[in-house]
Tab-separated table of C-alpha atoms in Angstrom:
chain	number	residue	atom	x	y	z
R	167	MET	CA	134.664	92.158	182.860
R	168	ASN	CA	134.409	91.035	186.468
R	169	SER	CA	131.424	89.884	188.530
R	170	SER	CA	130.185	93.465	188.831
R	171	GLY	CA	130.170	93.914	185.054
R	172	ARG	CA	133.293	96.135	184.955
R	173	ILE	CA	135.548	95.797	181.921
R	174	GLU	CA	139.101	94.691	182.672
R	175	THR	CA	142.119	94.824	180.423
R	176	ASP	CA	142.978	91.119	180.142
R	177	SER	CA	142.133	89.234	176.953
R	178	TRP	CA	138.532	88.111	176.510
R	179	THR	CA	137.985	85.572	173.771
R	180	ILE	CA	134.574	84.981	172.228
R	181	LEU	CA	134.120	81.731	174.147
R	182	LYS	CA	135.209	83.208	177.462
R	183	THR	CA	132.897	86.171	176.941
R	184	LEU	CA	129.985	83.881	176.086
R	185	ASP	CA	130.564	81.791	179.195
R	186	TRP	CA	130.779	84.851	181.434
R	187	THR	CA	127.670	86.453	179.943
R	188	THR	CA	125.691	83.216	180.236
R	189	ASP	CA	126.602	82.910	183.899
R	190	TYR	CA	125.747	86.572	184.506
R	191	PHE	CA	122.307	86.126	182.932
R	192	LYS	CA	121.674	82.973	184.964
R	193	ARG	CA	122.407	84.874	188.168
R	194	HIS	CA	119.955	87.569	187.075
R	195	ALA	CA	117.178	85.026	186.334
R	196	ILE	CA	117.159	85.660	182.589
R	197	ASP	CA	115.414	82.992	180.526
R	198	SER	CA	117.484	81.260	177.818
R	199	PRO	CA	120.750	82.801	179.086
R	200	ARG	CA	123.040	81.086	176.564
R	201	ILE	CA	120.927	81.926	173.538
R	202	ASP	CA	120.589	85.539	174.664
R	203	ALA	CA	124.334	85.774	175.201
R	204	GLU	CA	124.967	84.411	171.709
R	205	ILE	CA	122.481	86.758	170.035
R	206	LEU	CA	123.855	89.844	171.765
R	207	LEU	CA	127.506	89.003	171.099
R	208	ALA	CA	126.791	88.130	167.460
R	209	HIS	CA	124.974	91.466	167.156
R	210	VAL	CA	127.985	93.351	168.526
R	211	LEU	CA	130.383	91.512	166.217
R	212	GLY	CA	128.097	91.682	163.170
R	213	CYS	CA	128.186	87.939	162.573
R	214	GLU	CA	125.940	84.882	162.731
R	215	ARG	CA	125.599	82.941	165.976
R	216	ILE	CA	127.278	79.890	164.473
R	217	ASP	CA	130.322	82.029	163.641
R	218	LEU	CA	130.918	82.576	167.342
R	219	TYR	CA	131.982	78.944	167.685
R	220	VAL	CA	134.055	78.969	164.516
R	221	ARG	CA	135.924	81.989	165.895
R	222	TYR	CA	135.705	80.952	169.563
R	223	ASP	CA	139.335	81.870	170.383
R	224	GLN	CA	139.192	85.326	168.781
R	225	PRO	CA	139.765	88.085	171.364
R	226	LEU	CA	137.369	91.030	171.629
R	227	ASN	CA	138.748	94.548	171.562
R	228	SER	CA	137.875	97.191	174.134
R	229	ASP	CA	135.194	98.811	171.960
R	230	GLU	CA	133.437	95.493	171.386
R	231	LEU	CA	133.534	94.709	175.090
R	232	ALA	CA	132.171	98.144	175.954
R	233	ASP	CA	129.315	97.755	173.451
R	234	LEU	CA	128.491	94.312	174.779
R	235	LYS	CA	128.514	95.556	178.369
R	236	CYS	CA	125.788	98.101	177.497
R	237	LEU	CA	123.630	95.386	175.943
R	238	ILE	CA	124.146	93.040	178.893
R	239	LYS	CA	122.997	95.738	181.288
R	240	ARG	CA	119.856	96.323	179.238
R	241	ARG	CA	119.022	92.625	179.093
R	242	SER	CA	119.605	92.233	182.831
R	243	THR	CA	116.665	94.623	183.370
R	244	PHE	CA	114.552	92.136	181.307
R	245	GLU	CA	114.421	94.314	178.201
R	246	PRO	CA	113.686	91.828	175.364
R	247	VAL	CA	116.618	90.854	173.179
R	248	ALA	CA	114.624	91.720	170.051
R	249	TYR	CA	114.196	95.324	171.194
R	250	ILE	CA	117.886	95.537	172.073
R	251	THR	CA	119.039	94.296	168.671
R	252	GLY	CA	116.107	95.848	166.800
R	253	VAL	CA	115.364	92.702	164.818
R	254	LYS	CA	113.524	89.386	165.164
R	255	GLU	CA	113.501	86.361	162.880
R	256	PHE	CA	110.018	85.225	161.884
R	257	TRP	CA	109.013	82.797	159.135
R	258	SER	CA	112.688	82.824	157.998
R	259	LEU	CA	112.531	86.599	157.519
R	260	LEU	CA	114.447	89.188	159.505
R	261	LEU	CA	111.990	91.795	160.755
R	262	GLN	CA	112.576	95.137	162.391
R	263	VAL	CA	110.931	95.448	165.801
R	264	THR	CA	110.622	98.422	168.121
R	265	PRO	CA	108.756	98.942	171.419
R	266	ALA	CA	105.857	100.228	169.290
R	267	VAL	CA	105.032	96.667	168.195
R	268	LEU	CA	104.717	93.224	169.713
R	269	ILE	CA	107.637	90.913	169.146
R	270	PRO	CA	106.512	88.212	166.654
R	271	ARG	CA	106.209	84.774	168.238
R	272	PRO	CA	106.229	81.169	166.978
R	273	ASP	CA	102.499	80.782	167.777
R	274	THR	CA	101.741	83.331	165.085
R	275	GLU	CA	103.682	81.317	162.524
R	276	ARG	CA	100.854	78.770	162.764
R	277	LEU	CA	98.436	81.482	161.655
R	278	VAL	CA	100.712	82.381	158.738
R	279	GLU	CA	101.026	78.726	157.770
R	280	ALA	CA	97.251	78.257	157.792
R	281	ALA	CA	96.689	81.386	155.703
R	282	ILE	CA	99.250	80.323	153.105
R	283	GLU	CA	97.733	76.836	152.855
R	284	TYR	CA	94.264	78.278	152.350
R	285	LEU	CA	95.273	80.897	149.808
R	286	SER	CA	97.487	78.510	147.851
R	287	GLY	CA	94.451	76.329	147.201
R	288	ARG	CA	92.402	79.119	145.646
R	289	ASP	CA	92.111	79.965	141.972
R	290	GLY	CA	93.049	83.402	140.719
R	291	MET	CA	95.766	84.055	143.287
R	292	PRO	CA	96.992	87.320	141.687
R	293	SER	CA	93.631	88.976	142.397
R	294	VAL	CA	93.004	87.497	145.853
R	295	LYS	CA	92.442	90.228	148.447
R	296	ILE	CA	93.639	89.844	152.022
R	297	LEU	CA	92.970	92.173	154.953
R	298	GLU	CA	95.085	92.149	158.105
R	299	LEU	CA	93.671	93.913	161.136
R	300	GLY	CA	96.174	95.249	163.667
R	301	VAL	CA	99.241	94.778	161.479
R	302	GLY	CA	101.814	95.594	164.172
R	303	SER	CA	105.272	94.729	162.876
R	304	GLY	CA	103.794	93.421	159.627
R	305	ALA	CA	104.953	89.884	160.406
R	306	ILE	CA	101.772	88.221	159.121
R	307	SER	CA	101.153	90.130	155.896
R	308	VAL	CA	104.837	90.396	155.000
R	309	SER	CA	105.374	86.667	155.546
R	310	ILE	CA	102.323	85.658	153.496
R	311	ALA	CA	103.161	88.069	150.681
R	312	ASN	CA	106.790	86.958	150.644
R	313	GLU	CA	105.774	83.311	150.437
R	314	LEU	CA	103.097	83.673	147.749
R	315	ARG	CA	104.368	86.679	145.780
R	316	ALA	CA	100.779	87.251	144.732
R	317	GLY	CA	97.584	88.807	146.047
R	318	ILE	CA	96.518	92.291	147.102
R	319	TYR	CA	96.914	93.106	150.783
R	320	TRP	CA	95.389	95.786	152.982
R	321	ALA	CA	96.697	96.228	156.512
R	322	THR	CA	95.314	98.482	159.227
R	323	ASP	CA	96.593	99.588	162.608
R	324	ARG	CA	95.587	102.388	164.959
R	325	SER	CA	99.251	103.077	165.784
R	326	TRP	CA	101.184	105.246	163.341
R	327	PRO	CA	104.571	104.067	164.739
R	328	ALA	CA	103.457	100.475	164.139
R	329	ILE	CA	102.449	101.296	160.557
R	330	CYS	CA	105.916	102.755	160.012
R	331	VAL	CA	107.578	99.578	161.297
R	332	ALA	CA	105.338	97.355	159.159
R	333	ARG	CA	105.927	99.446	156.052
R	334	ASN	CA	109.676	99.266	156.596
R	335	ASN	CA	109.505	95.483	156.981
R	336	ALA	CA	107.521	95.187	153.761
R	337	ARG	CA	110.138	97.303	152.008
R	338	ARG	CA	113.180	95.499	153.387
R	339	ASN	CA	111.691	92.123	152.407
R	340	GLY	CA	110.708	93.243	148.918
R	341	VAL	CA	106.903	92.967	149.225
R	342	ASP	CA	105.892	96.610	149.640
R	343	GLN	CA	104.315	96.582	146.179
R	344	TYR	CA	101.697	94.105	147.431
R	345	ILE	CA	100.621	95.752	150.692
R	346	HIS	CA	98.581	98.932	151.285
R	347	PHE	CA	98.824	100.305	154.826
R	348	LEU	CA	96.003	102.276	156.444
R	349	ILE	CA	95.883	103.892	159.866
R	350	GLY	CA	92.751	103.349	161.916
R	351	ASP	CA	91.121	101.049	164.439
R	352	TRP	CA	90.180	97.677	162.959
R	353	PHE	CA	87.722	98.285	160.071
R	354	SER	CA	87.405	102.072	160.445
R	355	PRO	CA	89.562	102.950	157.390
R	356	LEU	CA	87.623	100.489	155.193
R	357	SER	CA	84.067	101.820	154.990
R	358	ALA	CA	84.157	101.749	151.189
R	359	LYS	CA	85.546	98.218	150.920
R	360	ARG	CA	82.610	96.083	151.942
R	361	GLY	CA	82.375	92.554	150.610
R	362	GLN	CA	85.739	92.690	148.883
R	363	PHE	CA	88.082	90.440	150.817
R	364	ASP	CA	88.765	86.748	150.382
R	365	MET	CA	90.454	86.566	153.775
R	366	ILE	CA	90.614	88.607	156.956
R	367	VAL	CA	93.494	87.694	159.237
R	368	SER	CA	94.436	89.033	162.655
R	369	ASN	CA	96.379	88.403	165.829
R	370	PRO	CA	94.251	90.621	168.095
R	371	PRO	CA	94.746	91.322	171.805
R	372	TYR	CA	93.356	88.292	173.640
R	373	ILE	CA	94.888	88.230	177.121
R	374	PRO	CA	92.353	88.792	179.946
R	375	ARG	CA	93.086	92.074	181.705
R	376	ALA	CA	93.505	90.419	185.097
R	377	ASP	CA	96.304	88.257	183.673
R	378	ILE	CA	98.423	91.156	182.446
R	379	ASP	CA	100.176	91.620	185.798
R	380	ASN	CA	101.176	87.954	185.772
R	381	LEU	CA	102.999	88.154	182.451
R	382	ALA	CA	106.771	87.809	182.356
R	383	ASP	CA	108.704	90.997	183.042
R	384	ASP	CA	109.990	91.012	179.460
R	385	ILE	CA	106.418	91.329	178.198
R	386	ARG	CA	104.649	93.292	180.919
R	387	ARG	CA	107.278	96.015	181.272
R	388	PHE	CA	108.369	96.470	177.671
R	389	GLU	CA	105.822	95.330	175.077
R	390	PRO	CA	102.817	97.513	174.154
R	391	LEU	CA	100.032	96.475	176.519
R	392	ALA	CA	97.348	97.812	174.181
R	393	ALA	CA	98.304	95.009	171.803
R	394	LEU	CA	97.889	92.406	174.563
R	395	ASP	CA	94.911	93.496	176.684
R	396	GLY	CA	91.763	91.810	175.389
R	397	GLY	CA	89.429	93.153	178.068
R	398	ALA	CA	87.898	91.406	181.055
R	399	ASP	CA	87.728	87.943	179.463
R	400	GLY	CA	90.210	88.506	176.641
R	401	MET	CA	87.407	88.440	174.074
R	402	ASP	CA	86.675	92.140	173.450
R	403	ASP	CA	88.666	92.505	170.237
R	404	ILE	CA	87.935	89.010	168.965
R	405	LYS	CA	84.224	89.778	169.258
R	406	ALA	CA	84.626	93.194	167.623
R	407	ILE	CA	86.328	91.601	164.629
R	408	LEU	CA	83.818	88.776	164.278
R	409	ASP	CA	80.867	91.144	164.653
R	410	CYS	CA	81.946	93.111	161.566
R	411	SER	CA	84.032	90.782	159.388
R	412	HIS	CA	81.102	89.375	157.427
R	413	ARG	CA	80.403	92.834	155.970
R	414	HIS	CA	83.865	92.952	154.404
R	415	LEU	CA	84.136	89.339	153.209
R	416	ARG	CA	83.117	87.875	149.917
R	417	GLN	CA	80.476	85.181	150.178
R	418	ASP	CA	82.935	82.305	150.596
R	419	GLY	CA	85.581	84.316	152.446
R	420	VAL	CA	87.195	83.345	155.755
R	421	VAL	CA	88.347	84.988	158.951
R	422	MET	CA	91.494	83.562	160.529
R	423	LEU	CA	92.267	84.644	164.092
R	424	GLU	CA	94.995	83.777	166.530
R	425	ILE	CA	93.321	83.093	169.878
R	426	GLY	CA	94.311	82.222	173.426
R	427	TYR	CA	95.013	78.585	174.200
R	428	ASP	CA	91.826	78.321	176.320
R	429	GLN	CA	89.431	80.439	174.232
R	430	LYS	CA	88.100	77.826	171.811
R	431	VAL	CA	84.736	77.441	173.511
R	432	ALA	CA	84.214	81.181	173.976
R	433	VAL	CA	84.997	81.881	170.315
R	434	GLN	CA	82.800	79.001	169.183
R	435	ASN	CA	79.889	80.207	171.296
R	436	HIS	CA	80.166	83.763	169.990
R	437	VAL	CA	80.214	82.629	166.370
R	438	ARG	CA	77.127	80.490	166.953
R	439	HIS	CA	75.412	83.383	168.737
R	440	LEU	CA	76.012	85.668	165.751
R	441	GLY	CA	74.490	83.180	163.313
R	442	ILE	CA	76.101	84.860	160.308
R	443	TYR	CA	78.896	82.393	159.515
R	444	SER	CA	78.558	78.987	157.912
R	445	SER	CA	81.286	77.110	159.790
R	446	ILE	CA	84.105	77.331	162.310
R	447	ARG	CA	87.082	75.084	162.917
R	448	PHE	CA	90.224	75.307	165.017
R	449	LEU	CA	93.848	74.540	164.232
R	450	LYS	CA	96.366	73.539	166.864
R	451	ASP	CA	99.715	75.228	167.337
R	452	TYR	CA	103.014	73.376	167.575
R	453	SER	CA	102.415	72.798	171.307
R	454	GLY	CA	99.035	71.141	170.738
R	455	HIS	CA	96.852	74.094	171.789
R	456	ASP	CA	93.878	75.355	169.779
R	457	ARG	CA	95.489	78.501	168.404
R	458	VAL	CA	93.873	79.488	165.104
R	459	ALA	CA	90.150	79.926	164.543
R	460	VAL	CA	89.010	79.610	160.927
R	461	ILE	CA	85.524	81.026	160.387
R	462	GLN	CA	83.812	80.757	157.008
R	463	LYS	CA	81.214	83.223	155.776
């Protein structure tokens, strides 16, 4: 490959290819250029990233170089690496992702961690019932079910393609026997399941609409905006969930929501305005932001 991205016939070792790709991504203003180069090359070679440095002097053949060139071109347009490779690691699990679902992020691992801690402290774990609203890729429910190997899970999403991705992730991680998937907007498929859940968990859209255009190209151009746009102040879906959750929770049940880093006060005020929950507390993410709201019925 030369500076224009054309494949040449001279020998390209793994290390040389990594260095060239990293430099190419830097010149195209790609974030984390080295990591992206490693992930894409490992994907082409069907190996782990660490293996690239064990085999650093191994030459690539023409087919491997051609495949990598296609992936480099896609990434240079800011298409997310996870959509290019079709997978994303989350909570030590490898999840399928497609443009039909948001790419799972580390912030959401804090929500998973909080849910696992709460559920692990309850008696009768095999019969505990958990509802996830807006399941997307299934990252939350699949991770919790994989960790606990107990409980009964219901997961809703208004997107049939998202349900298909989530169901596949449950199957490939061996937890499909725990999770029931339903298509519909928030609580709409659950009219007959009032007062049954010990926990409702969700990562709803919470980005203010005016901020959408300021998102990184990777997000704004490729990820499903319906899963990001939380209305004028980012609170539309958070409010919709809180307005109805108490009807579907058992008396001592909890709602756990991922929220925007600056939405603590708005969420707190709405919960107090409703007057139907007994308490609310907030958990910080790994960057020190208030990220998870825990609301008790």
